[in-house]
Coordinates of C-alpha atoms in Angstrom, one line a residue:
M1 CA 0.0 0.0 0.0
K2 CA 1.4 3.3 -1.0
R3 CA 1.6 6.0 1.7
R4 CA 1.6 9.7 1.4
P5 CA 2.7 12.1 4.1
P6 CA -0.4 13.5 5.8
Q7 CA -1.1 17.2 6.1
Q8 CA -0.2 18.9 9.3
G9 CA -3.0 18.3 11.9
K10 CA -4.9 15.9 9.7
G11 CA -5.5 12.1 10.0
K12 CA -2.7 9.6 9.5
G13 CA -3.1 6.5 7.4
L14 CA -0.7 3.7 8.0
A15 CA 1.2 1.3 5.8
A16 CA 0.4 -2.3 6.4
P17 CA 2.7 -4.1 8.9
S18 CA 3.6 -7.6 7.9
G19 CA 0.9 -10.1 8.8
R20 CA -1.7 -7.4 9.7
P21 CA -3.4 -6.2 6.5
Q22 CA -6.9 -6.7 7.9
L23 CA -6.2 -4.6 11.0
L24 CA -4.7 -2.0 8.7
R25 CA -7.8 -1.9 6.5
L26 CA -9.9 -1.5 9.7
H27 CA -7.8 1.4 10.8
N28 CA -7.9 3.2 7.5
R29 CA -11.6 2.6 7.1
T30 CA -12.2 4.1 10.5
L31 CA -10.0 7.1 9.7
I32 CA -12.0 7.8 6.5
L33 CA -15.3 7.6 8.5
S34 CA -13.9 9.9 11.2
L35 CA -12.8 12.5 8.6
L36 CA -16.2 12.4 6.9
R37 CA -17.9 12.8 10.2
Q38 CA -16.2 16.2 10.5
Q39 CA -17.3 17.4 7.1
P40 CA -18.2 16.2 3.5
L41 CA -15.0 15.6 1.4
S42 CA -14.1 14.4 -2.0
R43 CA -11.9 11.4 -2.6
A44 CA -8.9 13.6 -3.4
E45 CA -9.4 15.6 -0.2
L46 CA -9.7 12.4 1.8
S47 CA -6.5 11.2 0.2
R48 CA -4.6 14.3 1.3
R49 CA -6.0 14.5 4.8
A50 CA -5.6 10.8 5.5
G51 CA -2.2 10.5 4.0
L52 CA -3.3 7.6 1.8
A53 CA -2.9 6.9 -1.9
L54 CA -6.0 7.9 -3.9
P55 CA -6.6 4.3 -5.2
T56 CA -6.6 3.1 -1.6
V57 CA -9.1 5.7 -0.6
S58 CA -11.3 4.9 -3.5
R59 CA -11.4 1.2 -2.6
L60 CA -12.3 2.0 1.0
V61 CA -14.9 4.6 0.0
D62 CA -16.5 2.2 -2.5
Q63 CA -16.8 -0.5 0.2
L64 CA -18.3 2.1 2.7
I65 CA -20.9 3.1 0.1
R66 CA -21.8 -0.6 -0.4
D67 CA -22.1 -1.0 3.3
G68 CA -24.5 1.9 3.5
L69 CA -22.3 4.1 5.7
V70 CA -21.3 6.7 3.1
E71 CA -23.2 8.3 0.2
E72 CA -22.2 10.5 -2.7
G73 CA -23.5 14.0 -2.9
Q74 CA -23.6 16.5 -5.8
K75 CA -20.5 17.4 -7.7
Q76 CA -18.8 20.7 -6.8
A77 CA -16.2 22.7 -8.7
T78 CA -12.8 22.6 -7.0
G79 CA -9.7 24.0 -8.8
G80 CA -11.3 23.8 -12.2
R81 CA -12.5 20.2 -11.7
H82 CA -15.9 18.9 -10.6
A83 CA -15.4 16.7 -7.5
T84 CA -18.1 14.5 -5.9
R85 CA -18.4 15.2 -2.2
L86 CA -18.9 12.2 0.1
H87 CA -21.2 12.3 3.1
L88 CA -21.4 10.1 6.2
R89 CA -25.0 8.7 6.3
A90 CA -26.2 10.0 9.7
E91 CA -29.0 7.4 9.7
A92 CA -26.7 4.4 9.0
G93 CA -26.4 3.9 12.8
F94 CA -27.6 5.2 16.1
V95 CA -26.3 5.5 19.6
L96 CA -28.0 5.9 23.0
G97 CA -26.8 8.4 25.5
A98 CA -28.0 8.1 29.0
E99 CA -27.7 9.9 32.4
L100 CA -28.3 7.9 35.5
G101 CA -29.0 10.8 37.8
R102 CA -29.7 10.6 41.5
D103 CA -33.4 11.2 40.9
Q104 CA -34.0 10.6 37.1
I105 CA -32.9 8.6 34.1
S106 CA -32.5 10.7 31.0
V107 CA -32.0 9.0 27.6
V108 CA -31.4 10.5 24.1
L109 CA -31.2 8.6 20.8
S110 CA -28.6 10.2 18.4
D111 CA -27.6 9.5 14.8
L112 CA -24.0 9.2 13.7
Q113 CA -23.7 12.9 13.3
G114 CA -24.9 13.6 16.9
G115 CA -28.4 14.7 15.9
V116 CA -31.0 13.9 18.6
R117 CA -33.8 11.9 17.1
A118 CA -35.7 11.3 20.3
Q119 CA -35.4 11.7 24.1
A120 CA -37.1 10.8 27.3
G121 CA -36.8 11.0 31.1
Q122 CA -38.2 8.9 33.9
P123 CA -37.7 8.6 37.7
R124 CA -35.1 6.2 38.9
G125 CA -36.0 2.9 40.5
E126 CA -34.9 1.5 43.9
T127 CA -32.1 -0.8 42.7
A128 CA -29.5 -1.0 40.0
E129 CA -31.5 -3.9 38.4
H130 CA -34.6 -1.8 38.2
D131 CA -32.7 1.1 36.7
V132 CA -31.0 -1.0 34.0
A133 CA -34.4 -2.6 33.1
R134 CA -36.0 0.9 33.0
L135 CA -33.2 2.2 30.8
A136 CA -33.8 -0.7 28.4
T137 CA -37.5 -0.1 28.3
M138 CA -36.9 3.6 27.6
A139 CA -34.4 2.7 24.8
G140 CA -36.9 0.5 23.1
G141 CA -39.5 3.3 23.3
L142 CA -37.2 5.8 21.7
L143 CA -36.2 3.5 18.9
K144 CA -39.9 2.9 18.2
E145 CA -40.7 6.6 18.4
A146 CA -38.0 7.4 15.9
G147 CA -38.8 4.5 13.6
V148 CA -35.4 3.0 14.0
D149 CA -34.7 -0.7 13.5
P150 CA -33.1 -1.9 16.8
R151 CA -30.4 -3.6 14.7
R152 CA -29.1 -0.1 13.8
L153 CA -28.2 0.6 17.4
V154 CA -24.4 0.5 17.4
G155 CA -23.3 1.9 20.8
I156 CA -24.3 3.2 24.2
G157 CA -22.7 5.9 26.4
V158 CA -23.8 6.4 30.0
G159 CA -23.0 9.2 32.5
V160 CA -23.2 8.2 36.2
P161 CA -22.1 9.9 39.4
G162 CA -18.6 9.0 40.7
P163 CA -16.7 7.3 42.0
L164 CA -16.5 4.7 39.3
D165 CA -13.9 2.6 37.5
A166 CA -14.4 3.8 34.0
S167 CA -11.9 1.3 32.5
A168 CA -13.8 -1.6 33.9
G169 CA -17.2 0.1 33.6
T170 CA -18.0 -0.4 37.2
V171 CA -20.0 2.1 39.4
I172 CA -18.3 1.8 42.8
Q173 CA -20.5 3.5 45.4
P174 CA -21.7 7.0 44.8
P175 CA -23.0 9.0 47.8
N176 CA -26.8 9.4 47.9
F177 CA -27.2 6.9 45.0
R178 CA -29.5 4.2 46.3
G179 CA -29.1 0.6 45.2
W180 CA -25.7 1.1 43.6
S181 CA -22.6 -0.5 45.0
Y182 CA -19.9 -2.0 42.8
V183 CA -22.3 -2.5 39.9
P184 CA -20.7 -3.8 36.7
L185 CA -22.9 -1.5 34.6
R186 CA -21.0 -1.9 31.3
D187 CA -21.2 -5.7 31.5
L188 CA -24.9 -5.5 32.3
L189 CA -25.7 -3.2 29.4
R190 CA -23.5 -5.2 26.9
E191 CA -25.3 -8.4 27.9
R192 CA -28.6 -6.8 27.3
F193 CA -28.0 -4.7 24.1
R194 CA -25.0 -6.6 22.5
V195 CA -23.3 -3.4 21.5
P196 CA -20.1 -1.6 22.7
V197 CA -20.8 0.5 25.9
W198 CA -18.8 3.4 27.4
I199 CA -19.2 4.5 31.0
E200 CA -18.2 8.0 32.1
N201 CA -18.5 10.3 35.1
D202 CA -21.6 12.3 34.7
A203 CA -19.9 15.7 35.0
N204 CA -17.3 14.6 32.4
A205 CA -20.0 13.7 30.0
G206 CA -21.6 17.1 30.5
A207 CA -18.3 18.8 30.0
L208 CA -17.9 17.0 26.6
A209 CA -21.4 18.1 25.5
E210 CA -20.8 21.7 26.5
H211 CA -17.4 21.8 24.7
V212 CA -18.7 20.2 21.5
L213 CA -22.2 21.7 21.3
G214 CA -22.1 24.9 23.4
Y215 CA -18.6 26.3 23.4
P216 CA -16.5 24.7 20.7
Q217 CA -14.1 27.6 20.6
S218 CA -13.1 27.3 24.3
R219 CA -10.0 25.2 24.8
N220 CA -10.4 25.2 28.6
L221 CA -13.9 24.7 30.0
A222 CA -15.4 23.4 33.2
F223 CA -18.9 21.9 33.5
V224 CA -20.3 21.9 37.1
L225 CA -23.3 19.8 37.8
A226 CA -25.1 21.2 40.8
D227 CA -28.0 18.9 41.8
A228 CA -28.4 16.2 44.4
G229 CA -24.6 15.9 44.1
V230 CA -22.0 18.4 43.0
G231 CA -19.3 17.5 40.5
A232 CA -17.1 19.1 37.8
G233 CA -16.0 17.9 34.4
L234 CA -12.9 19.5 32.9
V235 CA -11.9 20.1 29.3
L236 CA -8.2 21.3 29.2
E237 CA -6.5 22.2 26.0
G238 CA -9.4 20.8 24.1
Q239 CA -9.3 17.4 25.7
L240 CA -11.4 15.8 28.4
Y241 CA -9.3 15.7 31.5
R242 CA -9.6 12.7 33.9
G243 CA -6.4 12.9 35.8
A244 CA -5.5 9.6 37.5
G245 CA -9.2 8.8 37.5
G246 CA -10.9 11.1 40.1
A247 CA -10.5 14.6 38.7
G248 CA -13.4 17.0 39.1
E249 CA -14.7 15.9 42.5
L250 CA -15.6 19.5 43.3
G251 CA -18.4 18.5 45.6
H252 CA -15.9 17.1 48.1
C253 CA -13.6 20.1 48.3
P254 CA -13.9 21.5 51.9
V255 CA -15.1 25.1 52.0
Q256 CA -16.2 25.4 55.6
L257 CA -14.0 24.0 58.4
G258 CA -16.2 22.2 60.9
G259 CA -19.1 22.6 58.6
P260 CA -22.1 20.2 58.2
P261 CA -21.4 16.5 57.7
C262 CA -21.2 15.3 54.1
P263 CA -22.4 11.9 52.8
C264 CA -18.7 11.1 52.0
G265 CA -17.9 11.0 55.7
R266 CA -16.1 14.4 55.9
R267 CA -17.4 17.8 57.0
G268 CA -17.8 21.1 55.3
C269 CA -17.7 19.9 51.7
V270 CA -19.3 21.9 48.9
E271 CA -21.9 19.1 48.5
A272 CA -22.8 19.2 52.2
I273 CA -24.0 22.8 51.8
A274 CA -24.8 23.3 48.1
S275 CA -26.5 20.1 47.0
T276 CA -30.3 20.2 46.5
D277 CA -30.7 17.6 49.3
A278 CA -28.6 19.7 51.7
M279 CA -30.5 22.9 51.0
L280 CA -33.8 21.2 51.3
E281 CA -32.9 19.6 54.7
R282 CA -31.6 23.0 56.0
F283 CA -34.8 24.7 55.0
A284 CA -36.9 22.1 56.7
A285 CA -34.8 22.3 59.9
L286 CA -35.0 26.1 60.1
R287 CA -38.6 26.5 59.2
H288 CA -41.1 26.8 62.0
Q289 CA -44.3 24.8 61.4
P290 CA -46.7 27.7 62.0
A291 CA -45.2 29.4 58.9
G292 CA -46.4 26.5 56.8
P293 CA -45.4 22.9 55.9
A294 CA -41.9 22.1 54.9
P295 CA -41.4 21.5 51.2
A296 CA -41.5 17.9 50.0
G297 CA -39.0 18.4 47.2
F298 CA -36.6 20.8 45.7
D299 CA -39.2 22.1 43.3
D300 CA -41.2 23.2 46.3
L301 CA -38.2 25.1 47.7
L302 CA -37.9 26.8 44.3
A303 CA -41.6 27.7 44.5
A304 CA -41.2 29.1 48.0
E305 CA -38.3 31.3 46.7
A306 CA -40.4 32.5 43.8
A307 CA -43.2 33.4 46.2
G308 CA -40.9 35.6 48.2
D309 CA -40.1 33.4 51.1
P310 CA -37.1 35.0 52.8
L311 CA -35.9 31.8 54.4
A312 CA -36.0 30.0 51.1
R313 CA -33.9 32.7 49.6
Q314 CA -31.5 32.7 52.5
V315 CA -31.0 28.9 52.3
L316 CA -30.5 28.9 48.5
A317 CA -28.1 31.9 48.7
R318 CA -26.0 30.0 51.3
G319 CA -25.8 27.0 49.0
G320 CA -24.8 29.3 46.2
R321 CA -22.0 30.9 48.2
A322 CA -20.6 27.4 49.0
L323 CA -20.6 26.5 45.3
G324 CA -19.0 29.9 44.5
A325 CA -16.2 29.1 46.9
G326 CA -15.7 25.8 45.2
L327 CA -15.7 27.5 41.8
A328 CA -13.0 29.9 42.9
I329 CA -10.8 27.0 43.9
L330 CA -11.4 25.4 40.5
A331 CA -10.8 28.7 38.7
N332 CA -7.6 29.4 40.6
L333 CA -6.2 25.9 39.8
V334 CA -7.0 25.5 36.1
S335 CA -8.2 28.9 34.9
P336 CA -10.9 27.9 32.5
E337 CA -12.3 30.4 30.0
V338 CA -15.8 29.4 30.8
V339 CA -17.6 27.6 33.6
V340 CA -21.0 26.1 32.6
L341 CA -23.4 25.3 35.4
G342 CA -26.1 22.6 35.0
G343 CA -28.5 20.8 37.4
R344 CA -31.7 21.9 39.1
S345 CA -30.0 24.4 41.4
I346 CA -29.4 26.8 38.6
R347 CA -33.1 27.4 38.4
S348 CA -32.8 29.5 41.6
P349 CA -31.9 33.2 41.1
S350 CA -30.7 33.4 44.7
F351 CA -28.4 30.5 44.3
L352 CA -27.0 31.7 41.0
Q353 CA -26.4 35.3 42.2
A354 CA -24.7 34.2 45.3
A355 CA -22.4 31.8 43.4
R356 CA -21.5 34.5 41.0
R357 CA -20.6 37.0 43.7
E358 CA -18.6 34.5 45.7
L359 CA -16.6 33.4 42.7
G360 CA -15.8 37.0 41.9
R361 CA -14.9 37.8 45.5
R362 CA -12.5 34.8 45.9
R363 CA -11.1 34.6 42.4
F364 CA -7.4 35.3 42.3
G365 CA -5.7 36.7 39.2
T366 CA -6.6 38.9 36.3
G367 CA -8.0 36.5 33.8
E368 CA -11.8 36.7 33.5
V369 CA -13.8 33.5 34.0
K370 CA -17.2 33.5 32.2
L371 CA -19.9 31.9 34.3
A372 CA -22.8 30.6 32.2
T373 CA -25.7 28.2 32.6
T374 CA -26.2 25.3 30.2
Q375 CA -28.4 25.8 27.2
L376 CA -28.9 22.0 26.9
G377 CA -31.4 21.7 29.7
R378 CA -31.4 18.4 31.6
T379 CA -30.0 16.5 28.6
S380 CA -26.4 17.8 28.8
V381 CA -25.1 14.6 30.5
A382 CA -27.1 12.3 28.2
R383 CA -26.0 14.1 25.1
G384 CA -22.4 14.1 26.3
A385 CA -22.7 10.3 26.8
A386 CA -23.9 9.9 23.3
L387 CA -21.0 11.9 22.0
L388 CA -18.7 9.7 24.0
A389 CA -20.1 6.6 22.3
L390 CA -19.7 8.3 18.9
Q391 CA -16.1 9.2 19.7
G392 CA -15.4 5.6 20.7
L393 CA -17.0 4.2 17.5
F394 CA -15.0 6.6 15.3
Q395 CA -11.6 6.0 17.1
S396 CA -8.8 3.9 15.6
P397 CA -8.8 0.2 16.4
F398 CA -5.2 0.8 17.6
T399 CA -6.5 2.9 20.5
M400 CA -10.0 1.6 21.1
G401 CA -9.9 -2.0 20.0
A402 CA -11.6 -3.6 17.0
E403 CA -14.9 -4.0 18.9
A404 CA -15.4 -0.2 18.8
L405 CA -15.4 0.0 15.0
P406 CA -18.7 0.8 13.2
P407 CA -20.0 -2.5 11.8
S408 CA -19.6 -3.3 8.2
G409 CA -22.9 -4.1 6.5
P410 CA -26.0 -2.3 5.3
V411 CA -27.7 -2.9 8.7
P412 CA -25.4 -2.5 11.7
Q413 CA -25.5 -5.4 14.2
G414 CA -26.6 -4.4 17.7
A415 CA -29.5 -4.8 20.2
G416 CA -32.3 -7.0 19.2
G417 CA -35.2 -5.2 20.7

């Protein structure tokens, strides 16, 4: 196989090592698909960007067209010649992105270009088995709603609260996450759906979604999920940052010495003050019964704030200050260009204003940090999980393994219903 030097910053095709031509074809096939996922290209453009000889590219493209993964578009004039642009067929395969939140399961069905075809949300169950079964039921409903053959499901991504072993796909024992202790989630989903599965920390999945869909020009971004738990996902220099495996545990940074106990066993953590559960418990403890019944859920606390209840505003502002103190630690350490907030807490004006003020008060340095709220609603983690699955599917077999490759065939092999 003839090899051309690739353009700077583009893909890199490989010459076949002795005895491994099949693996080479898989690698180059995946590279072509990855380039076409970014934008439509002609065969000549693919050849230049992939660093592969034009005849090699043509053979790969012809096979991808036969497999139903690529289609030819209209001819366009380029340099005096009319070249046919090739497109990735978005509907050739689909992925599920899911968030297993502390109170709700959210699922989106995305095509190969990341377009959302259907989405749904339901309350969580009492055990991991209930949640996996519910996720499967929701997945079947979304496939039916979108009119998608279940055999076209080619991958699943799931965002869950940490701690977890992402390499093994095991959810270890997240605080305030009933029914989950050392659950092999990836294996359970693989067994049920028969497709590749990727498990990621929920805040990391949200950070990926915000980086790709919300702030693609930001090289350094943090996504902070402020809900029943508090966590941060980091994109540094354009890449998702995981550290040694536990990066982003913002909720367990201490911000008040001798503060209230945290579910993690320590005291004064951000989560012990700023989580929705912590704020709800404090409101109930401080409220005198003659003033009215304590709210049953966080939505009731938000309603009390909207009605002008001073105690509700006080409690929510206290939670916001704790989060702002944590955000200042984050900003001082990694200096992101933008911090995106998600979760139910951002629906509170008192919470948001207090967080913003505290971040400004404690922030050290001259660089401005933009504090924004997510525009993806409650689907940021689920959409990020879908993007994670797509990234895995379009990665090289040398880095992700052959099982992560898009299937070859007009109908991808996957879950059977």
